[in-house]
Every structure is written in C-alpha cells, then in structure tokens.
PDB file of C-alpha atoms and ligand atoms in Angstrom:
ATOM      1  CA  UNK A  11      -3.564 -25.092   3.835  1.00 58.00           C
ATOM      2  CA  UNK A  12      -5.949 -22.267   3.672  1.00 81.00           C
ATOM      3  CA  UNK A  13     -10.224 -22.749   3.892  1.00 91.00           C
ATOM      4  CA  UNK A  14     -10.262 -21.494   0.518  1.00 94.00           C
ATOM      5  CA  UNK A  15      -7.319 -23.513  -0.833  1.00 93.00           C
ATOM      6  CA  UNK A  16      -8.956 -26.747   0.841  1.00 95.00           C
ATOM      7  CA  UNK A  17     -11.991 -26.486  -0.482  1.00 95.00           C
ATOM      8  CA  UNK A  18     -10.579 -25.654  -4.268  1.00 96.00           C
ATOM      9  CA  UNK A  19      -8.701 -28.968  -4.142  1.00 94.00           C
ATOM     10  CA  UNK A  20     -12.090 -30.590  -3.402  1.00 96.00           C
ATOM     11  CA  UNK A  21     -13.510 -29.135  -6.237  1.00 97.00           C
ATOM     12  CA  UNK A  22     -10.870 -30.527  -8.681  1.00 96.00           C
ATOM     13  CA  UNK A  23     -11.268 -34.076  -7.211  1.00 95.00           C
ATOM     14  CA  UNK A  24     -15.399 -33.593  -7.120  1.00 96.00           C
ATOM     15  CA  UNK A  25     -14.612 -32.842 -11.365  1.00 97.00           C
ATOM     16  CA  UNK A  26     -11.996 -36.203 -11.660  1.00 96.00           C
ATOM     17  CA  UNK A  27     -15.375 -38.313 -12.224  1.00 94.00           C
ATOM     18  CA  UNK A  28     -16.421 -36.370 -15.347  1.00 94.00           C
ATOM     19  CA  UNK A  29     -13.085 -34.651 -16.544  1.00 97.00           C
ATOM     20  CA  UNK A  30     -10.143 -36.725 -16.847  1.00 96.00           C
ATOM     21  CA  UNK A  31      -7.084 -33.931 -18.227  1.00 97.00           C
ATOM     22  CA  UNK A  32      -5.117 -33.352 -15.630  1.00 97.00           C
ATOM     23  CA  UNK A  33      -3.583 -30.531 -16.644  1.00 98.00           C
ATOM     24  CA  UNK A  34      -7.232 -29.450 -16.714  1.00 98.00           C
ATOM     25  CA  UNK A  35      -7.835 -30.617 -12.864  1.00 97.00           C
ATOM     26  CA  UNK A  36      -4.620 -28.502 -12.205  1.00 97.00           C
ATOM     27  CA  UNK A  37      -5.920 -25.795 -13.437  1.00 98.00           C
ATOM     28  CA  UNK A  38      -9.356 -25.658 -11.588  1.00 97.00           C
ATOM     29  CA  UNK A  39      -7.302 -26.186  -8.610  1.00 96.00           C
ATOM     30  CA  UNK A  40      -4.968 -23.609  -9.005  1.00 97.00           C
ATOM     31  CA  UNK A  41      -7.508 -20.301  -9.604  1.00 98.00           C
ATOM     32  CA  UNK A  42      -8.851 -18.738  -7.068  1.00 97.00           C
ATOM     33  CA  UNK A  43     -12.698 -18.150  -8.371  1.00 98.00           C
ATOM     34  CA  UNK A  44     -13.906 -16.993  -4.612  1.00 97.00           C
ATOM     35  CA  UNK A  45     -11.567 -13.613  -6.177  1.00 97.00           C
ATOM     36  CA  UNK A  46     -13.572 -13.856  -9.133  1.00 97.00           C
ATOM     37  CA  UNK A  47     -17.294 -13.981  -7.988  1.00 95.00           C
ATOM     38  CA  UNK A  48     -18.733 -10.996  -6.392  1.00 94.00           C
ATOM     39  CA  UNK A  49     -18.297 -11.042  -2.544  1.00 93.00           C
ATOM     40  CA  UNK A  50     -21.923 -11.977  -1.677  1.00 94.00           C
ATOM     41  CA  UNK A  51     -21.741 -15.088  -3.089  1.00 94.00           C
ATOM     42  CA  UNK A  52     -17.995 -15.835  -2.402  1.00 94.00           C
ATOM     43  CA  UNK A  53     -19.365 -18.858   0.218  1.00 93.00           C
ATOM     44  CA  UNK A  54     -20.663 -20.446  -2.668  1.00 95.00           C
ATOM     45  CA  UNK A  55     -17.160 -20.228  -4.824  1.00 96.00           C
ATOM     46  CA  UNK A  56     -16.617 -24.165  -4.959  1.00 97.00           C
ATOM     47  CA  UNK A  57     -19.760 -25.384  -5.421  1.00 96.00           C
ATOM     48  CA  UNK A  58     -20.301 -26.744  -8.707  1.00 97.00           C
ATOM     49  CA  UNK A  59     -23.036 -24.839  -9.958  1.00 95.00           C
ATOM     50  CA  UNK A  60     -23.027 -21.592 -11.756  1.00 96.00           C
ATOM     51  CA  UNK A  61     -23.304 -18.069 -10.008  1.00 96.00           C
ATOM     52  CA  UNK A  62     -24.295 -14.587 -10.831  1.00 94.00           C
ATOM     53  CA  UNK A  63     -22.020 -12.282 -11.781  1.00 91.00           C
ATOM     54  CA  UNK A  64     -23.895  -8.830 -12.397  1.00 87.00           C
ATOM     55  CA  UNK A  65     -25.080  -7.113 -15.505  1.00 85.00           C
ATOM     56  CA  UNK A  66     -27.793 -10.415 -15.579  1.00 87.00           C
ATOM     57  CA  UNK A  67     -25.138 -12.481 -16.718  1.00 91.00           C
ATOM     58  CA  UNK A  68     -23.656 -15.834 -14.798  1.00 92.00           C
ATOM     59  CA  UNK A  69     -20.167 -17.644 -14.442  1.00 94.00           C
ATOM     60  CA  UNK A  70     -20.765 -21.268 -15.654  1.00 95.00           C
ATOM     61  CA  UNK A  71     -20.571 -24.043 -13.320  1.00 97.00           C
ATOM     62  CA  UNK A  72     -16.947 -25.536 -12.773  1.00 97.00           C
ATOM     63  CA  UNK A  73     -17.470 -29.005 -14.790  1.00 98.00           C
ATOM     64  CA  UNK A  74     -18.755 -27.132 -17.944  1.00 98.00           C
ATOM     65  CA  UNK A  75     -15.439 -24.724 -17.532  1.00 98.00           C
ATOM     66  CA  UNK A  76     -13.658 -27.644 -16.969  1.00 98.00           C
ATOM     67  CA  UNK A  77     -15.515 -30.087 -19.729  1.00 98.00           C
ATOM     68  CA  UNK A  78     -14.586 -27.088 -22.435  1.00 98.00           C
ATOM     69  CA  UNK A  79     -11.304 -26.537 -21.469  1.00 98.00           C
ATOM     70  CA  UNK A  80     -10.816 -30.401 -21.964  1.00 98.00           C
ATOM     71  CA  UNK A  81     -12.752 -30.301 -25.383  1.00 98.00           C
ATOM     72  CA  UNK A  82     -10.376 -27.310 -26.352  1.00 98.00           C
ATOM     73  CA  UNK A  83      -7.598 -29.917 -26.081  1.00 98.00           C
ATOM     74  CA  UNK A  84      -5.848 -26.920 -24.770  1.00 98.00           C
ATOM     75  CA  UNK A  85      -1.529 -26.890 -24.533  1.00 98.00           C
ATOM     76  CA  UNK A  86       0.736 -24.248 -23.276  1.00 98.00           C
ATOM     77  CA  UNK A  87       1.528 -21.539 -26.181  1.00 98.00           C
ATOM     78  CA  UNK A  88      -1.850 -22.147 -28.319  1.00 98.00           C
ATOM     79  CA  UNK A  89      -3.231 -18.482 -28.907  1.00 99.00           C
ATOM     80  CA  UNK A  90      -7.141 -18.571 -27.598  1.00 99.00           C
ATOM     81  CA  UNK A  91      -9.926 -16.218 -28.396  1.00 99.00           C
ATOM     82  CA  UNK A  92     -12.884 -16.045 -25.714  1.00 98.00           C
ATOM     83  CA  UNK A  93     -15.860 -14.399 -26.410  1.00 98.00           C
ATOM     84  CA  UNK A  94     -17.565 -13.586 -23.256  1.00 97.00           C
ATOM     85  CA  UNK A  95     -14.685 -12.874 -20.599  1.00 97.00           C
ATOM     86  CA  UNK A  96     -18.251 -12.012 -17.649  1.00 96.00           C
ATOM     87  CA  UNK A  97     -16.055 -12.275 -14.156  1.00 96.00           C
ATOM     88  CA  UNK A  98     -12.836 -13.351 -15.433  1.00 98.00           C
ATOM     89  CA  UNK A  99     -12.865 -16.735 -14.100  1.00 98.00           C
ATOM     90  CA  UNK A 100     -12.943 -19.189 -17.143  1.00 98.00           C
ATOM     91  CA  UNK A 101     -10.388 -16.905 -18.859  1.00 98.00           C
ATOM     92  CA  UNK A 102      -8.112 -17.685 -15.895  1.00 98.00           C
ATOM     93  CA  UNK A 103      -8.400 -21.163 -16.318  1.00 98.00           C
ATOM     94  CA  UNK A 104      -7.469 -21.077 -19.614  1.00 98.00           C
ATOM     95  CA  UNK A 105      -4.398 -18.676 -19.031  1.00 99.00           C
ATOM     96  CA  UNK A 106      -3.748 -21.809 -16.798  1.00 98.00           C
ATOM     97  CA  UNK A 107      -3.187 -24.244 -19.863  1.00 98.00           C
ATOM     98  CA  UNK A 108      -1.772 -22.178 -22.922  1.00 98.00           C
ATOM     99  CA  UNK A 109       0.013 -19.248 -20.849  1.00 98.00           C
ATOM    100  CA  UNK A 110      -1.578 -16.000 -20.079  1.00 98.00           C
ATOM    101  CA  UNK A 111      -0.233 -13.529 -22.716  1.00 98.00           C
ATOM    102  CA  UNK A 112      -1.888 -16.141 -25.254  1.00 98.00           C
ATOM    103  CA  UNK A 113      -5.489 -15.293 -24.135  1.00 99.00           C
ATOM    104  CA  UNK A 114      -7.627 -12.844 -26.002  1.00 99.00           C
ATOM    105  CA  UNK A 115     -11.061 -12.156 -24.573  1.00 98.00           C
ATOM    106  CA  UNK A 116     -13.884 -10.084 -25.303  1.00 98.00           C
ATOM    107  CA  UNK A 117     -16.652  -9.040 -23.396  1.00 98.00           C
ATOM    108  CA  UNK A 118     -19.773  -7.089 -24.588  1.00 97.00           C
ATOM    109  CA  UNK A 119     -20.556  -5.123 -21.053  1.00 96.00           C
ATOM    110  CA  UNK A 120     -17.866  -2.296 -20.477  1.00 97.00           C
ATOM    111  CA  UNK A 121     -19.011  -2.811 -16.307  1.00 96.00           C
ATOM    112  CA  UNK A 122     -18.326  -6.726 -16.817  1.00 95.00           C
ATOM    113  CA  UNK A 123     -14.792  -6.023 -18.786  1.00 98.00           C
ATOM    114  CA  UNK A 124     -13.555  -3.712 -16.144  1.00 98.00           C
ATOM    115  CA  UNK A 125     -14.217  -5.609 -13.245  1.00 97.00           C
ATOM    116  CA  UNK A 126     -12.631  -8.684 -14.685  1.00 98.00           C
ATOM    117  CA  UNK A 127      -9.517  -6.214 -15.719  1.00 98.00           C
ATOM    118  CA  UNK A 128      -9.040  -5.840 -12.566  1.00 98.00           C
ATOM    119  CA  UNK A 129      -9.755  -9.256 -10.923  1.00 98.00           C
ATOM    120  CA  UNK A 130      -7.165 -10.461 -13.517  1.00 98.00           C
ATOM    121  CA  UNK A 131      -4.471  -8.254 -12.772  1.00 98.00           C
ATOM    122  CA  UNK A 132      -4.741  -8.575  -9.023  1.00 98.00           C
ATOM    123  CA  UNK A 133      -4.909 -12.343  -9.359  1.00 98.00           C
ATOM    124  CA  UNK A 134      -1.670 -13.076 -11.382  1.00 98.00           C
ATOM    125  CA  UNK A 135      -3.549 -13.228 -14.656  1.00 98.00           C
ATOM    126  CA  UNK A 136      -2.314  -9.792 -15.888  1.00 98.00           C
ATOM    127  CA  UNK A 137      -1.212 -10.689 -19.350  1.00 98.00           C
ATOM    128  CA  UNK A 138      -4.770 -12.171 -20.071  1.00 99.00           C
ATOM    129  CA  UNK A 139      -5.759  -9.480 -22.696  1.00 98.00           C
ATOM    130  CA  UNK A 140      -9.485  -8.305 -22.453  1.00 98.00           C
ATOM    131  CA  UNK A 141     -11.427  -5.817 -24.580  1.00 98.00           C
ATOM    132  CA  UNK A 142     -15.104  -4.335 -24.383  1.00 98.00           C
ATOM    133  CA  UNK A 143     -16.768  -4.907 -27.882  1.00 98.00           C
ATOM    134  CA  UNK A 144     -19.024  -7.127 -29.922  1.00 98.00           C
ATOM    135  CA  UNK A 145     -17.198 -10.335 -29.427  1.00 98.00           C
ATOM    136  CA  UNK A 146     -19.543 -11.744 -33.064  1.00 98.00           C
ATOM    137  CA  UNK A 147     -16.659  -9.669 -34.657  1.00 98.00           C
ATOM    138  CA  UNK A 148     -13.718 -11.522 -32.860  1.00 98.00           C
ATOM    139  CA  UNK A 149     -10.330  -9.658 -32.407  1.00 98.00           C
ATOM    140  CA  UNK A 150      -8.576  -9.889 -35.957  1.00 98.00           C
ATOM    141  CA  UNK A 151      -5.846  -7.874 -34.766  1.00 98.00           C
ATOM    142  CA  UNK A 152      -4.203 -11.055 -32.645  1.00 98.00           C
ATOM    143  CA  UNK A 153      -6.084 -13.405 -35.562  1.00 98.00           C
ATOM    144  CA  UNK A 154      -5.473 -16.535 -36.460  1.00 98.00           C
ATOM    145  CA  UNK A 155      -6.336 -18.207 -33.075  1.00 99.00           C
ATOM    146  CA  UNK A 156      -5.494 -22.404 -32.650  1.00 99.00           C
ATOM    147  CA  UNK A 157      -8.792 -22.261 -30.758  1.00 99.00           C
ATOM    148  CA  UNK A 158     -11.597 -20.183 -30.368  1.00 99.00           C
ATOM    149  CA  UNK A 159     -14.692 -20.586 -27.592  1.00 98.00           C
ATOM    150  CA  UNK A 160     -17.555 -19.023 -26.660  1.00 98.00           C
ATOM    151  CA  UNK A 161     -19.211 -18.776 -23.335  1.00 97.00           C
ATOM    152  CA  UNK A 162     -22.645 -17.456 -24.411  1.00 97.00           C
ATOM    153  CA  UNK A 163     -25.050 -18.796 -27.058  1.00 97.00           C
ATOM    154  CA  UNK A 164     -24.916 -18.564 -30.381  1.00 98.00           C
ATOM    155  CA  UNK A 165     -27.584 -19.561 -33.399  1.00 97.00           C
ATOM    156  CA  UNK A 166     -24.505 -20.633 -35.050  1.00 98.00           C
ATOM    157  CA  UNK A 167     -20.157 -20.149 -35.143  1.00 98.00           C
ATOM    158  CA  UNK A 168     -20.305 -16.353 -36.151  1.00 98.00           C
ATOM    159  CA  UNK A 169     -18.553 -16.028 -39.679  1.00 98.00           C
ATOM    160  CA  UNK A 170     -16.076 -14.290 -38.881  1.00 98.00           C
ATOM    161  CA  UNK A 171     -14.729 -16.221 -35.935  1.00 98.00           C
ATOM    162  CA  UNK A 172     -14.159 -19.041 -37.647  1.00 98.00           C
ATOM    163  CA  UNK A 173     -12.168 -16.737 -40.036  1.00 98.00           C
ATOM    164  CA  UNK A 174      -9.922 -15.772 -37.523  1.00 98.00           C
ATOM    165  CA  UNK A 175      -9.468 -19.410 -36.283  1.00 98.00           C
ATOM    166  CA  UNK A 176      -6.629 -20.967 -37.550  1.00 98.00           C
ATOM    167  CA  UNK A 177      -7.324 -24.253 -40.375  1.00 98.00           C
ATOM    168  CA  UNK A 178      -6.728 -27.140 -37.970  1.00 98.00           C
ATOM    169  CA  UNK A 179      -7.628 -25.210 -35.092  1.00 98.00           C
ATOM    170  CA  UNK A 180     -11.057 -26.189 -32.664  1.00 98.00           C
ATOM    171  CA  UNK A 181     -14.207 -23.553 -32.258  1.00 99.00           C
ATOM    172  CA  UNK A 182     -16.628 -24.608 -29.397  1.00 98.00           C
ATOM    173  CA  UNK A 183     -19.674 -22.872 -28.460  1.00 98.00           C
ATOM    174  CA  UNK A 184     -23.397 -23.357 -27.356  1.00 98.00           C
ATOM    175  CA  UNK A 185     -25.260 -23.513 -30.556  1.00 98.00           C
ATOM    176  CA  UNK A 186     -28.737 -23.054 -30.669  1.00 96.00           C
ATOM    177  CA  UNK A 187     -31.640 -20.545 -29.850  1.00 87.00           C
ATOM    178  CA  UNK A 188     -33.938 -22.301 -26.637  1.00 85.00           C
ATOM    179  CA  UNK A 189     -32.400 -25.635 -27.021  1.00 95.00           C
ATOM    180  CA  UNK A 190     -28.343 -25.150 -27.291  1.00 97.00           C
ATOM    181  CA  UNK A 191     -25.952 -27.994 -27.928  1.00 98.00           C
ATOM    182  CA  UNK A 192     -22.307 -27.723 -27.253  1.00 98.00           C
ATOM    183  CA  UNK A 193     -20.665 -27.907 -30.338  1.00 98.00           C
ATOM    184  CA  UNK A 194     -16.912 -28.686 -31.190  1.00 98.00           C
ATOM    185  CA  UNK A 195     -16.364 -28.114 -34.447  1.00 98.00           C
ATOM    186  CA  UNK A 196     -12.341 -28.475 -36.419  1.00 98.00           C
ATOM    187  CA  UNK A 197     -11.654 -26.416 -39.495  1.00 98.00           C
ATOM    188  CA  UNK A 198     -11.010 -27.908 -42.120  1.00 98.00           C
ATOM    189  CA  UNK A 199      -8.192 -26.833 -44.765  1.00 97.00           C
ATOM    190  CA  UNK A 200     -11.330 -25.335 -46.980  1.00 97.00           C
ATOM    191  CA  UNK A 201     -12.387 -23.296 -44.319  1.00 96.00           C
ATOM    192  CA  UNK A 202     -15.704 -25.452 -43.499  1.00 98.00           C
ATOM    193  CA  UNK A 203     -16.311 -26.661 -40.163  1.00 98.00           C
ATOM    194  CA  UNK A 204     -16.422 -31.019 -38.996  1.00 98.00           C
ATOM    195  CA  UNK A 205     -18.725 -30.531 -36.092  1.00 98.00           C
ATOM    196  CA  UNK A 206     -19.396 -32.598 -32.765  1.00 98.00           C
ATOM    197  CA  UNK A 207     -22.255 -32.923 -30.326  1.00 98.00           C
ATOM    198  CA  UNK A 208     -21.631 -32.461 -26.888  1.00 98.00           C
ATOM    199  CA  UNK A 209     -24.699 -32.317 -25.712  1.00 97.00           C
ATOM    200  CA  UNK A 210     -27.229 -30.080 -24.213  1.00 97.00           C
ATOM    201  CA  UNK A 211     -26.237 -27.416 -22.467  1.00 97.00           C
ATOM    202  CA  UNK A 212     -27.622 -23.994 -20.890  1.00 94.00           C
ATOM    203  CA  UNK A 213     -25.983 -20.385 -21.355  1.00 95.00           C
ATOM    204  CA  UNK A 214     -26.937 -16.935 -21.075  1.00 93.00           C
ATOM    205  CA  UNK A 215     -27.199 -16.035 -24.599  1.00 94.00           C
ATOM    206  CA  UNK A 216     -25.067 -13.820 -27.150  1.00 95.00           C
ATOM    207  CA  UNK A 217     -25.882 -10.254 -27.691  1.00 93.00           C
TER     208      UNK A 217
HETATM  209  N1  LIG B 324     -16.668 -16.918 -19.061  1.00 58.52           N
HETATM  210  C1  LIG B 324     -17.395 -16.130 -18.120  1.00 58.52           C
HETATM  211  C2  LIG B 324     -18.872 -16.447 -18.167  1.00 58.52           C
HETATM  212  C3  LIG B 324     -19.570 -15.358 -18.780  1.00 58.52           C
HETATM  213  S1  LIG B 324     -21.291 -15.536 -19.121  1.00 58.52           S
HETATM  214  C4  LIG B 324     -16.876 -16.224 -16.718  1.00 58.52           C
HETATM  215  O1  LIG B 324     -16.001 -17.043 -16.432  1.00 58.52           O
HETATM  216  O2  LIG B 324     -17.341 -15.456 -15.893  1.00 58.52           O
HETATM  217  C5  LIG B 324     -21.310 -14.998 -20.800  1.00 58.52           C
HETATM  218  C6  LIG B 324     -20.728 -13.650 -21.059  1.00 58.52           C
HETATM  219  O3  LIG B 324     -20.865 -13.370 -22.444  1.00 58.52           O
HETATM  220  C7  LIG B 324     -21.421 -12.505 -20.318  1.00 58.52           C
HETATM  221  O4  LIG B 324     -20.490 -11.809 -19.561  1.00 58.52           O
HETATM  222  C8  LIG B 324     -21.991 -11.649 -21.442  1.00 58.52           C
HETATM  223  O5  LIG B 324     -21.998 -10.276 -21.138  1.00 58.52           O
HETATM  224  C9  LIG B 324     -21.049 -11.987 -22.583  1.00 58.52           C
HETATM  225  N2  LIG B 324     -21.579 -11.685 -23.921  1.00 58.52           N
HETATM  226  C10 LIG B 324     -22.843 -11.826 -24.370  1.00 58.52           C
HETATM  227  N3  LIG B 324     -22.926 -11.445 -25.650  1.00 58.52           N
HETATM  228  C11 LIG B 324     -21.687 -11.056 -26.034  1.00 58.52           C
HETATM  229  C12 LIG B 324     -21.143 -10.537 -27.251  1.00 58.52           C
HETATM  230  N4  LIG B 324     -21.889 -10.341 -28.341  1.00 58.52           N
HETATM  231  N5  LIG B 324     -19.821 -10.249 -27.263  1.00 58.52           N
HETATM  232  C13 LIG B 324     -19.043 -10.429 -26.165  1.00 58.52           C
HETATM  233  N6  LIG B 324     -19.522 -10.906 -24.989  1.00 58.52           N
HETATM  234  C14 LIG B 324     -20.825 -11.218 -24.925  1.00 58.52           C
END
C-alpha cells in the first residue's frame, strides 16, 4: 500500500470516533485530498485540520467534511448543490456517496473553479459539474436538488436556494455572521424550513 494510501486509511479510522456512516468513512478513505491541496502543504494532506487553498480561502478539516456529509444523509443518485467548490476536495467526497454526474457546485473565484476543474478531472471526478458564479443564486438550471450545502457562511439559507431544494430535501450551512452555527434545516411541503443545531462551527465566509 502506498505512503499516501496508508496514511488516508488512518484518517478514516482517526474520524470512526466522531462519524459513524460508513459509507461516509469510505468515502474519506477513498479521495485522494494530497491531489487536492496545493503542493506545499501536500505533507499535511491527512491531518485533520483545515488547510489553505489560495485566493484566502481554506479546505475544511476532514471531520467537518465528513460530519456534513453524514448530516446530508447522503445516498447514491440524490442530485446535490454545493456552494463553494474552493480545491475540489469536499465535492469529491460527495461525488463519493450520490455519484459524480449528480454534483453541482459553484464557486465564486474563477482561479479557485479552474484549478478544482482540473483537479477533478485528473482525479476520476470528471462528471462533478462546477461553475464560476455567485453561488447565493444557486444553479436553477439542474434545480430541484434532494440536498443542498454550503461550505462558507451565510447570515441565513439564501432564498433562493432553498427554492431550488427539493420539499423533503436537507439544506445545511454555517449560519451566522462572527458566531456561525451549523444548521440542518428539512423543507417542509410549504416551503418553510424545520431547522437543527449542530453546533458552532468556523468558515471562511460567503461573498
Ligand atoms: N468545499 C471546499 C472548501 C471551500 S472554502 C473545499 O473542499 O475545498 C469556501 C469556498 O466558498 C471558497 O472557495 C470561497 O471562494 C467560496 N465562496 C465564498 N463565497 C461564495 C459565493 N458567494 N458563491 C460561491 N462560492 C463562494
């Protein structure tokens, strides 16, 4: 088995003690994020602690990736918007659990978007699909979405994400301006929102 490999697997059993999906576990231990983060900091790819990514932006730590992808309650064919694809990484996780082609991610810096076009595609994750744009607006075109997460702060669930989220379907984000809470929150058939505190958490925030 490979340095890299070896130390992914080690990552997936360091996350068993707070995430217990394993179809989540799987899929930390399956992407490669030392492809995803730049090369300077590639020795630090399975720690669990968040990393810079360029632009002034950061890939989140491998438990939170792995703590929303369980909250998600993610399985293979949902259709997922992302807002906030940065590197790449937690988009390929999530390709992981619901199937590449039904990933729809969108990232505010063109530089960021590019880059993790290309990690993507050389990684196996080619059908992930990513655009550059105001990811407040969603994606309507591929609307509704089963679930819908963000991966940078928000004062609240933009309008018209929840919109394009599905009734039934799951929204989670980092709500709040300083303090943020993680926040899972099920449409209901009336289009309002039955929220859940996840706790505090720390992301860069929206745009
Ligand atoms: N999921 C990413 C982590 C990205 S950090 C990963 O695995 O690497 C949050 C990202 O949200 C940053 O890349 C930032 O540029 C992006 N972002 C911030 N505001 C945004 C907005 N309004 N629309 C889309 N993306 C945004």
């Amino acid at each position: 088995m490979a340095d890299w490999d070896r130390k992914r697997s080690r990552l997936a059993d360091h996350l068993r003690s707070r995430v217990s999906t394993e179809p989540v576990l799987a899929a930390i231990a399956s992407v490669p994020r030392h492809k995803f983060v730049p090369d300077d900091k590639r020795h630090d790819a399975y720690a669990d602690r968040p990393l810079p990514i360029g632009a002034g932006q950061t890939i989140s730590a491998p438990h939170m990736v792995a703590i929303m992808a369980e909250l998600l309650d993610l399985s293979p064919g949902d259709r997922v918007l992302e807002i906030g694809t940065g590197c790449g990484y937690h988009a390929a996780v999530t390709a992981e659990l619901v199937g590449p082609e039904n990933v729809y991610s969108v990232e505010y810096h063109a530089s960021l978007a590019a880059e993790a076009r290309e990690t993507l595609d050389a990684t196996g994750y080619g059908d992930v699909s990513v655009r550059t744009g105001d990811g407040k607006k969603g994606w309507p075109e591929h609307a509704p979405y089963d679930r819908t997460y963000l991966t940078c702060a928000a004062p609240d669930f933009p309008a018209p994400l929840v919109d394009q989220t599905r009734s039934g379907g799951i929204l989670l984000a980092p709500i709040g301006d300083g303090q943020q809470r993680l926040i899972r929150a099920e449409k209901r058939a009336d289009g309002t929102l039955d929220r859940a505190d996840h706790g505090g958490v720390r992301f860069v925030p929206l745009q």
